[in-house]
CSV table of C-alpha atoms and ligand atoms in Angstrom, one decimal:
chain,number,residue,atom,x,y,z
K,1,UNK,CA,70.6,81.8,98.8
K,2,UNK,CA,74.3,80.9,98.7
K,3,UNK,CA,76.0,84.2,97.8
K,4,UNK,CA,79.8,83.6,96.5
K,5,UNK,CA,82.6,85.7,97.8
K,6,UNK,CA,83.8,88.6,95.6
K,7,UNK,CA,86.7,87.8,93.4
K,8,UNK,CA,88.8,91.0,94.3
K,9,UNK,CA,88.4,92.8,97.4
K,10,UNK,CA,85.8,95.5,98.2
K,11,UNK,CA,87.0,98.0,100.5
K,12,UNK,CA,85.4,100.3,102.9
K,13,UNK,CA,86.7,103.2,100.7
K,14,UNK,CA,88.2,103.8,97.4
K,15,UNK,CA,89.4,107.4,96.1
K,16,UNK,CA,87.8,108.9,93.0
K,17,UNK,CA,90.4,109.7,90.4
K,18,UNK,CA,89.6,112.3,87.5
K,19,UNK,CA,90.1,111.0,84.1
K,20,UNK,CA,93.9,110.8,83.5
K,21,UNK,CA,94.1,113.1,80.5
K,22,UNK,CA,92.4,115.7,82.6
K,23,UNK,CA,94.9,115.5,85.1
K,24,UNK,CA,97.8,115.2,82.7
K,25,UNK,CA,96.4,118.3,81.2
K,26,UNK,CA,96.8,120.1,84.7
K,27,UNK,CA,100.4,118.8,85.2
K,28,UNK,CA,101.5,120.6,81.9
K,29,UNK,CA,100.9,123.9,83.6
K,30,UNK,CA,102.7,122.8,86.9
K,31,UNK,CA,105.9,121.5,84.4
K,32,UNK,CA,105.8,125.0,82.9
K,33,UNK,CA,105.6,127.1,86.0
K,34,UNK,CA,108.5,124.9,87.5
K,35,UNK,CA,106.6,126.2,91.0
K,36,UNK,CA,105.8,123.0,92.8
K,37,UNK,CA,105.0,124.2,96.4
K,38,UNK,CA,105.1,127.4,98.9
K,39,UNK,CA,102.0,128.9,97.8
K,40,UNK,CA,102.1,128.5,93.9
K,41,UNK,CA,99.6,129.4,91.1
K,42,UNK,CA,97.5,126.2,91.3
K,43,UNK,CA,97.2,126.4,95.2
K,44,UNK,CA,96.2,130.1,94.8
K,45,UNK,CA,93.6,129.2,92.4
K,46,UNK,CA,92.4,126.2,94.6
K,47,UNK,CA,92.1,128.5,97.6
K,48,UNK,CA,90.0,130.9,95.5
K,49,UNK,CA,87.8,128.2,94.4
K,50,UNK,CA,87.0,126.8,97.7
K,51,UNK,CA,86.5,130.5,98.9
K,52,UNK,CA,83.7,130.7,96.4
K,53,UNK,CA,82.5,127.1,97.2
K,54,UNK,CA,82.2,127.9,100.9
K,55,UNK,CA,81.2,131.7,100.6
K,56,UNK,CA,84.2,132.8,102.9
K,57,UNK,CA,87.5,134.4,102.8
K,58,UNK,CA,88.5,133.0,106.1
K,59,UNK,CA,90.0,129.7,104.7
K,60,UNK,CA,93.3,128.2,104.9
K,61,UNK,CA,94.9,125.4,103.1
K,62,UNK,CA,97.4,122.5,104.5
K,63,UNK,CA,99.1,119.5,103.3
K,64,UNK,CA,96.9,117.4,105.6
K,65,UNK,CA,94.0,118.0,108.2
K,66,UNK,CA,96.1,116.7,111.2
K,67,UNK,CA,98.5,119.4,110.9
K,68,UNK,CA,95.7,121.8,110.3
K,69,UNK,CA,93.8,120.9,113.3
K,70,UNK,CA,97.4,121.3,115.3
K,71,UNK,CA,97.8,124.7,113.8
K,72,UNK,CA,94.3,125.9,114.4
K,73,UNK,CA,94.8,125.0,118.2
K,74,UNK,CA,98.1,126.6,118.4
K,75,UNK,CA,96.9,129.6,116.4
K,76,UNK,CA,94.0,130.1,118.7
K,77,UNK,CA,96.0,129.6,121.7
K,78,UNK,CA,93.9,126.8,123.2
K,79,UNK,CA,95.5,125.5,126.5
K,80,UNK,CA,94.3,123.6,129.5
K,81,UNK,CA,91.3,121.3,129.3
K,82,UNK,CA,89.4,120.7,126.1
K,83,UNK,CA,86.3,118.6,126.2
K,84,UNK,CA,86.1,116.5,123.3
K,85,UNK,CA,84.6,112.7,122.1
K,86,UNK,CA,86.3,109.5,122.6
K,87,UNK,CA,84.2,108.2,119.3
K,88,UNK,CA,86.5,109.5,116.4
K,89,UNK,CA,89.7,109.1,114.7
K,90,UNK,CA,92.9,109.3,116.7
K,91,UNK,CA,94.1,112.4,115.0
K,92,UNK,CA,91.3,114.5,116.9
K,93,UNK,CA,92.9,113.8,120.3
K,94,UNK,CA,96.5,113.5,119.2
K,95,UNK,CA,96.2,117.2,117.9
K,96,UNK,CA,95.4,118.3,121.5
K,97,UNK,CA,98.4,116.3,122.8
K,98,UNK,CA,100.7,118.1,120.4
K,99,UNK,CA,99.5,121.4,121.8
K,100,UNK,CA,99.9,120.1,125.5
K,101,UNK,CA,96.1,120.3,126.2
K,102,UNK,CA,94.5,117.8,128.3
K,103,UNK,CA,91.5,115.9,126.5
K,104,UNK,CA,88.2,115.4,128.8
K,105,UNK,CA,86.5,112.9,127.0
K,106,UNK,CA,82.7,112.8,127.4
K,107,UNK,CA,79.6,110.6,126.1
K,108,UNK,CA,78.1,111.0,122.8
K,109,UNK,CA,74.2,111.0,122.1
K,110,UNK,CA,73.0,107.8,120.5
K,111,UNK,CA,71.3,108.9,117.3
K,112,UNK,CA,74.2,110.5,115.2
K,113,UNK,CA,77.0,109.8,117.5
K,114,UNK,CA,78.1,113.3,118.2
K,115,UNK,CA,78.9,115.0,121.6
K,116,UNK,CA,76.2,114.9,123.8
K,117,UNK,CA,75.6,118.6,125.0
K,118,UNK,CA,74.5,118.1,128.6
K,119,UNK,CA,77.6,115.6,129.1
K,120,UNK,CA,79.8,118.7,127.7
K,121,UNK,CA,78.2,121.1,130.2
K,122,UNK,CA,78.7,118.8,133.1
K,123,UNK,CA,82.5,118.4,132.5
K,124,UNK,CA,83.3,122.2,132.4
K,125,UNK,CA,85.9,123.2,134.8
K,126,UNK,CA,87.7,126.4,135.7
K,127,UNK,CA,90.5,125.2,133.4
K,128,UNK,CA,88.3,124.4,130.3
K,129,UNK,CA,89.2,126.6,127.5
K,130,UNK,CA,87.5,124.8,124.3
K,131,UNK,CA,85.1,122.2,123.0
K,132,UNK,CA,86.4,120.2,120.1
K,133,UNK,CA,83.5,118.3,118.5
K,134,UNK,CA,83.4,116.3,115.6
K,135,UNK,CA,80.9,116.3,113.0
K,136,UNK,CA,81.4,112.3,112.9
K,137,UNK,CA,80.3,110.5,109.4
K,138,UNK,CA,79.5,113.9,108.3
K,139,UNK,CA,76.5,114.2,110.8
K,140,UNK,CA,76.1,117.7,112.0
K,141,UNK,CA,76.9,118.2,115.8
K,142,UNK,CA,74.0,119.7,117.9
K,143,UNK,CA,75.6,123.2,117.0
K,144,UNK,CA,72.9,125.3,118.8
K,145,UNK,CA,73.3,123.6,122.3
K,146,UNK,CA,76.9,123.6,121.9
K,147,UNK,CA,77.1,127.2,120.8
K,148,UNK,CA,75.0,128.2,123.6
K,149,UNK,CA,77.4,126.3,126.2
K,150,UNK,CA,80.4,128.0,124.6
K,151,UNK,CA,78.7,131.5,124.6
K,152,UNK,CA,77.8,131.1,128.3
K,153,UNK,CA,81.0,129.8,129.6
K,154,UNK,CA,83.3,131.7,127.3
K,155,UNK,CA,84.7,128.8,125.5
K,156,UNK,CA,86.2,128.5,122.0
K,157,UNK,CA,84.1,126.1,119.8
K,158,UNK,CA,86.1,124.2,117.4
K,159,UNK,CA,84.8,121.4,114.8
K,160,UNK,CA,86.6,118.7,113.7
K,161,UNK,CA,84.7,118.4,110.2
K,162,UNK,CA,87.2,115.9,108.5
K,163,UNK,CA,84.1,113.8,107.4
K,164,UNK,CA,81.7,116.8,106.8
K,165,UNK,CA,82.9,118.3,103.4
K,166,UNK,CA,79.9,119.9,101.7
K,167,UNK,CA,77.4,119.1,104.3
K,168,UNK,CA,75.0,122.1,104.8
K,169,UNK,CA,72.3,123.0,107.6
K,170,UNK,CA,69.5,125.0,106.1
K,171,UNK,CA,71.8,125.9,103.2
K,172,UNK,CA,74.5,127.2,105.2
K,173,UNK,CA,77.9,125.1,104.9
K,174,UNK,CA,78.8,123.4,107.9
K,175,UNK,CA,82.1,125.2,108.2
K,176,UNK,CA,80.5,128.4,109.2
K,177,UNK,CA,79.3,127.0,112.4
K,178,UNK,CA,81.4,127.6,115.5
K,179,UNK,CA,84.6,129.5,115.7
K,180,UNK,CA,86.4,127.3,113.4
K,181,UNK,CA,86.1,123.9,111.5
K,182,UNK,CA,88.9,121.4,110.2
K,183,UNK,CA,88.5,119.7,106.9
K,184,UNK,CA,90.5,116.7,105.7
K,185,UNK,CA,91.3,116.0,102.2
K,186,UNK,CA,92.7,112.5,102.7
K,187,UNK,CA,92.3,110.2,99.9
K,188,UNK,CA,89.8,108.1,102.1
K,189,UNK,CA,87.7,110.9,102.5
K,190,UNK,CA,84.5,111.5,100.3
K,191,UNK,CA,86.3,114.7,98.7
K,192,UNK,CA,90.3,114.5,98.6
K,193,UNK,CA,93.2,116.2,97.3
K,194,UNK,CA,95.8,113.1,97.6
K,195,UNK,CA,96.2,114.3,101.1
K,196,UNK,CA,95.4,117.7,102.4
K,197,UNK,CA,93.5,119.8,105.0
K,198,UNK,CA,91.6,123.0,105.3
K,199,UNK,CA,90.6,125.5,108.1
K,200,UNK,CA,87.5,127.8,107.8
K,201,UNK,CA,87.0,130.3,110.6
K,202,UNK,CA,85.0,133.0,111.7
K,203,UNK,CA,87.8,135.5,112.8
K,204,UNK,CA,89.8,137.0,109.9
K,205,UNK,CA,92.5,138.0,111.8
K,206,UNK,CA,93.5,134.2,112.1
K,207,UNK,CA,94.5,133.7,108.4
K,208,UNK,CA,97.7,135.6,108.9
K,209,UNK,CA,98.5,133.5,111.9
K,210,UNK,CA,97.9,130.3,110.0
K,211,UNK,CA,99.7,131.5,107.1
K,212,UNK,CA,102.7,132.0,109.3
K,213,UNK,CA,102.6,128.7,111.3
K,214,UNK,CA,102.3,126.7,108.3
K,215,UNK,CA,105.4,128.2,106.6
K,216,UNK,CA,107.9,128.2,109.5
K,217,UNK,CA,106.7,131.8,110.7
K,218,UNK,CA,108.3,133.5,107.5
K,219,UNK,CA,107.4,137.2,107.2
K,220,UNK,CA,110.1,137.6,104.7
K,221,UNK,CA,113.6,136.3,103.8
K,222,UNK,CA,114.9,137.8,107.0
K,223,UNK,CA,112.1,138.0,109.3
K,224,UNK,CA,110.7,135.1,111.2
K,225,UNK,CA,108.0,136.2,113.3
K,226,UNK,CA,106.8,133.0,115.2
K,227,UNK,CA,108.1,129.3,115.5
K,228,UNK,CA,106.0,127.9,112.9
K,229,UNK,CA,106.1,124.3,111.4
K,230,UNK,CA,106.0,123.1,107.7
K,231,UNK,CA,102.5,122.2,106.7
K,232,UNK,CA,102.0,123.8,103.2
K,233,UNK,CA,100.0,122.2,100.5
K,234,UNK,CA,101.6,121.4,97.3
K,235,UNK,CA,100.5,122.1,93.4
K,236,UNK,CA,99.8,118.6,92.8
K,237,UNK,CA,97.6,118.3,95.8
K,238,UNK,CA,95.8,121.5,94.7
K,239,UNK,CA,95.5,120.4,91.0
K,240,UNK,CA,93.8,117.0,92.2
K,241,UNK,CA,91.6,118.9,94.7
K,242,UNK,CA,90.4,121.4,91.9
K,243,UNK,CA,89.6,118.6,89.6
K,244,UNK,CA,87.9,116.3,92.1
K,245,UNK,CA,85.8,119.3,93.1
K,246,UNK,CA,84.3,119.5,89.6
K,247,UNK,CA,83.1,115.8,90.0
K,248,UNK,CA,81.7,116.2,93.4
K,249,UNK,CA,78.1,116.5,93.0
K,250,UNK,CA,78.1,113.4,91.0
K,251,UNK,CA,80.2,111.3,93.5
K,252,UNK,CA,77.9,112.5,96.3
K,253,UNK,CA,74.8,111.6,94.2
K,254,UNK,CA,76.2,107.9,93.6
K,255,UNK,CA,76.9,107.8,97.4
K,256,UNK,CA,73.3,108.8,97.9
K,257,UNK,CA,72.0,106.1,96.0
K,258,UNK,CA,74.2,103.6,97.5
K,259,UNK,CA,73.1,104.4,101.0
K,260,UNK,CA,69.4,104.2,100.0
K,261,UNK,CA,70.0,100.8,98.6
K,262,UNK,CA,71.8,99.5,102.0
K,263,UNK,CA,68.8,101.1,103.8
K,264,UNK,CA,66.2,99.2,101.8
K,265,UNK,CA,68.0,96.1,101.6
K,266,UNK,CA,69.0,95.9,105.2
K,267,UNK,CA,65.7,97.4,106.7
K,268,UNK,CA,64.1,94.0,107.6
K,269,UNK,CA,67.3,92.2,108.9
K,270,UNK,CA,67.1,91.6,112.7
K,271,UNK,CA,69.7,93.2,115.0
K,272,UNK,CA,70.9,95.8,112.4
K,273,UNK,CA,70.3,99.6,113.2
K,274,UNK,CA,70.8,102.5,111.2
K,275,UNK,CA,71.4,106.0,112.7
K,276,UNK,CA,68.5,108.0,112.9
K,277,UNK,CA,67.4,110.0,109.9
K,278,UNK,CA,69.0,113.5,109.8
K,279,UNK,CA,66.8,116.5,110.3
K,280,UNK,CA,65.2,117.7,106.9
K,281,UNK,CA,67.1,120.8,106.8
K,282,UNK,CA,70.4,119.0,106.4
K,283,UNK,CA,72.3,118.3,103.2
K,284,UNK,CA,73.9,115.1,103.8
K,285,UNK,CA,77.3,114.2,102.1
K,286,UNK,CA,76.8,110.3,102.5
K,287,UNK,CA,80.6,110.1,103.8
K,288,UNK,CA,80.0,107.0,105.3
K,289,UNK,CA,77.5,104.2,105.9
K,290,UNK,CA,77.5,103.1,109.7
K,291,UNK,CA,75.3,100.3,111.0
K,292,UNK,CA,75.0,99.0,114.5
K,293,UNK,CA,74.8,95.2,114.9
K,294,UNK,CA,72.9,94.1,118.1
K,295,UNK,CA,74.5,90.4,118.8
K,296,UNK,CA,71.2,89.2,120.6
K,297,UNK,CA,69.1,89.8,117.5
K,298,UNK,CA,71.3,89.2,114.8
K,299,UNK,CA,72.9,86.3,116.2
K,300,UNK,CA,76.6,86.8,115.5
K,301,UNK,CA,78.5,89.7,117.2
K,302,UNK,CA,79.9,92.7,115.2
K,303,UNK,CA,83.3,91.4,115.4
K,304,UNK,CA,82.2,87.8,114.1
K,305,UNK,CA,80.2,89.6,111.3
K,306,UNK,CA,83.2,91.7,110.2
K,307,UNK,CA,85.5,88.7,110.2
K,308,UNK,CA,83.0,86.6,108.2
K,309,UNK,CA,82.3,89.2,105.7
K,310,UNK,CA,86.2,89.5,105.2
K,311,UNK,CA,86.0,85.8,104.0
K,312,UNK,CA,83.5,87.0,101.3
K,313,UNK,CA,86.1,89.7,100.5
K,314,UNK,CA,84.0,92.4,101.9
K,315,UNK,CA,86.3,94.7,104.3
K,316,UNK,CA,84.1,96.7,106.5
K,317,UNK,CA,85.9,98.7,109.1
K,318,UNK,CA,84.9,99.3,112.7
K,319,UNK,CA,85.3,103.0,112.7
K,320,UNK,CA,85.6,104.1,115.7
K,321,UNK,CA,86.5,101.3,117.8
K,322,UNK,CA,88.6,101.2,120.0
K,323,UNK,CA,87.2,104.4,121.8
K,324,UNK,CA,90.3,106.8,122.0
K,325,UNK,CA,90.1,106.8,125.8
K,326,UNK,CA,90.9,102.8,125.6
K,327,UNK,CA,94.1,103.2,123.3
K,328,UNK,CA,97.4,102.7,125.3
K,329,UNK,CA,98.3,106.3,124.8
K,330,UNK,CA,95.2,107.9,126.3
K,331,UNK,CA,94.3,105.2,128.9
K,332,UNK,CA,95.8,107.4,131.7
K,333,UNK,CA,93.4,110.2,130.8
K,334,UNK,CA,90.8,109.8,133.5
K,335,UNK,CA,87.0,109.9,132.6
K,336,UNK,CA,85.0,112.6,134.5
K,337,UNK,CA,81.7,110.4,133.9
K,338,UNK,CA,80.9,107.2,132.5
K,339,UNK,CA,80.6,106.8,128.3
K,340,UNK,CA,78.0,104.3,128.2
K,341,UNK,CA,76.6,105.3,124.8
K,342,UNK,CA,80.1,105.6,123.4
K,343,UNK,CA,80.8,102.1,124.9
K,344,UNK,CA,77.8,100.7,123.2
K,345,UNK,CA,78.2,102.3,120.0
K,346,UNK,CA,81.9,101.4,119.7
K,347,UNK,CA,80.9,97.6,120.6
K,348,UNK,CA,78.3,97.5,117.7
K,349,UNK,CA,79.4,100.0,114.9
K,350,UNK,CA,80.3,98.7,111.5
K,351,UNK,CA,80.8,100.9,108.5
K,352,UNK,CA,79.9,99.3,105.4
K,353,UNK,CA,81.7,100.0,101.9
K,354,UNK,CA,80.7,103.2,100.2
K,355,UNK,CA,82.5,105.0,97.2
K,356,UNK,CA,81.2,106.4,94.0
K,357,UNK,CA,82.6,103.4,91.8
K,358,UNK,CA,80.8,100.8,94.0
K,359,UNK,CA,78.0,99.2,91.6
K,360,UNK,CA,74.4,98.9,92.9
K,361,UNK,CA,74.7,95.2,91.9
K,362,UNK,CA,77.5,94.8,94.3
K,363,UNK,CA,75.8,96.8,97.2
K,364,UNK,CA,72.9,94.3,96.7
K,365,UNK,CA,75.3,91.5,96.7
K,366,UNK,CA,77.0,92.7,100.0
K,367,UNK,CA,73.8,92.8,101.6
K,368,UNK,CA,72.7,89.1,100.2
K,369,UNK,CA,76.1,88.2,101.9
K,370,UNK,CA,75.3,89.9,105.2
K,371,UNK,CA,71.7,88.3,105.2
K,372,UNK,CA,73.0,84.8,104.6
K,373,UNK,CA,75.4,85.3,107.4
K,374,UNK,CA,72.7,86.2,109.9
K,375,UNK,CA,71.8,83.4,111.9
K,376,UNK,CA,68.3,85.0,113.0
K,377,UNK,CA,67.3,85.4,109.4
K,378,UNK,CA,68.3,82.1,108.1
K,379,UNK,CA,66.5,80.6,111.2
K,380,UNK,CA,63.4,82.5,110.3
K,381,UNK,CA,63.3,81.5,106.7
K,382,UNK,CA,63.9,77.7,107.6
K,383,UNK,CA,61.0,77.6,110.0
K,384,UNK,CA,58.8,79.4,107.7
K,385,UNK,CA,59.6,77.2,105.1
K,386,UNK,CA,59.1,74.2,107.3
K,387,UNK,CA,55.6,75.5,108.5
K,388,UNK,CA,54.6,76.3,104.8
K,389,UNK,CA,53.8,79.9,105.5
K,390,UNK,CA,54.4,82.4,102.6
K,391,UNK,CA,54.9,85.4,104.3
K,392,UNK,CA,57.7,86.1,106.6
K,393,UNK,CA,57.3,89.2,109.0
K,394,UNK,CA,60.3,90.5,110.1
K,395,UNK,CA,59.4,93.0,112.5
K,396,UNK,CA,62.2,94.9,114.0
K,397,UNK,CA,62.2,95.7,117.8
K,398,UNK,CA,63.3,98.9,119.2
K,399,UNK,CA,66.1,98.9,121.6
K,400,UNK,CA,65.7,101.4,124.5
K,401,UNK,CA,63.2,103.3,122.4
K,402,UNK,CA,66.0,105.2,120.9
K,403,UNK,CA,66.8,103.4,117.6
K,404,UNK,CA,64.8,104.5,114.4
K,405,UNK,CA,64.4,101.5,112.3
K,406,UNK,CA,63.5,103.2,109.0
J,501,LIG,C1,90.8,111.7,108.6
J,501,LIG,C2,90.5,112.4,109.9
J,501,LIG,C3,91.6,113.4,110.6
J,501,LIG,C4,92.9,113.6,110.0
J,501,LIG,O1,92.9,114.0,108.6
J,501,LIG,P1,94.3,113.9,107.8
J,501,LIG,O2,94.0,114.8,106.6
J,501,LIG,O3,94.3,112.2,107.5
J,501,LIG,O4,95.6,114.0,108.5
J,501,LIG,C5,91.2,113.9,111.5
J,501,LIG,N1,90.1,113.7,112.2
J,501,LIG,C6,89.0,112.9,111.9
J,501,LIG,C7,87.8,112.6,112.2
J,501,LIG,C8,89.5,112.1,110.5
J,501,LIG,O5,88.4,111.1,110.1
């Protein structure tokens, strides 16, 4: 088996674009209105559609997810220490920095890579004001345990749900958990509005505050009631968001098929581990396809595999390596406790290409390349050929008893 490199690059993500005629039709309305931003009619319609979609009125739109999160923290007056995860995109922690909050990084759990509630509780001090947890890859956090801790210690519970659009637990949208959730509609996410962001929150009173903060604090032409910033969504973003929303069920279904194909094809590759299956009551969005590479079994390190896949024009990403606490700008933040799980996962994680227009044939070819690059697998097939045995048993050992190999 000697798979060939792809002729054109396969990236980890590729945005879905609606049929261009559909978008042009929408543009005509914007041209007619000549109202491009500042809560125009398309943004208003988009907000209404999302309110229906998530069954809430407590929803605010922004020009991106990072500013949405910054404004959330500011509007909720979060201060002091905030307990958070080092295994996420930089914007999660940057939003704390811009609000002069101190990030307290604690460890994640090994099954789905979300904050470990026991570690959260251990890190609480008199200065702690909030927990900022991330539904990383769209995997729901341990929301019950986190909510119990937040209640007991009177902390706000805020979710970075940038990856979790349309994830549900027991039929309830993920944005209904905790005090507030931030969603990102960036083009690299599974659902997008070119760029965009959304807050969904429990306290209806926050809507007005967020509306002020994203529009300079304007009450009217003469009155400015708070020092806001500019984080408004524009009409073009809203048009894209509205149109992509209509296609979303199909996009998620395509991703599901791709994820199942990866799981099938890679199930018996030594040293390739999947995150544990999600609980049955979770409706997942297949936002990412992360695997862990165990060098001692696979035969290459994660970084060697990442580089070799690139030579085949398969551009995977090491989301989320390096850990945020190891970045130059957060290296000086002291860790209260060791973070062994986050360190191991960051060393082993690799996210494989997944997007709606990725053909199943190409997924199989990516898997063939990955298998051909696996020294352990190549050795096994050579020795079985030499000994003339027909059947190859690729039993996968379980490391530390925690990895689910299905
Ligand atoms: C993408 C992302 C963000 C930032 O969202 P933008 O819309 O790009 O500003 C924040 N947190 C996480 C975890 C993300 O992946």
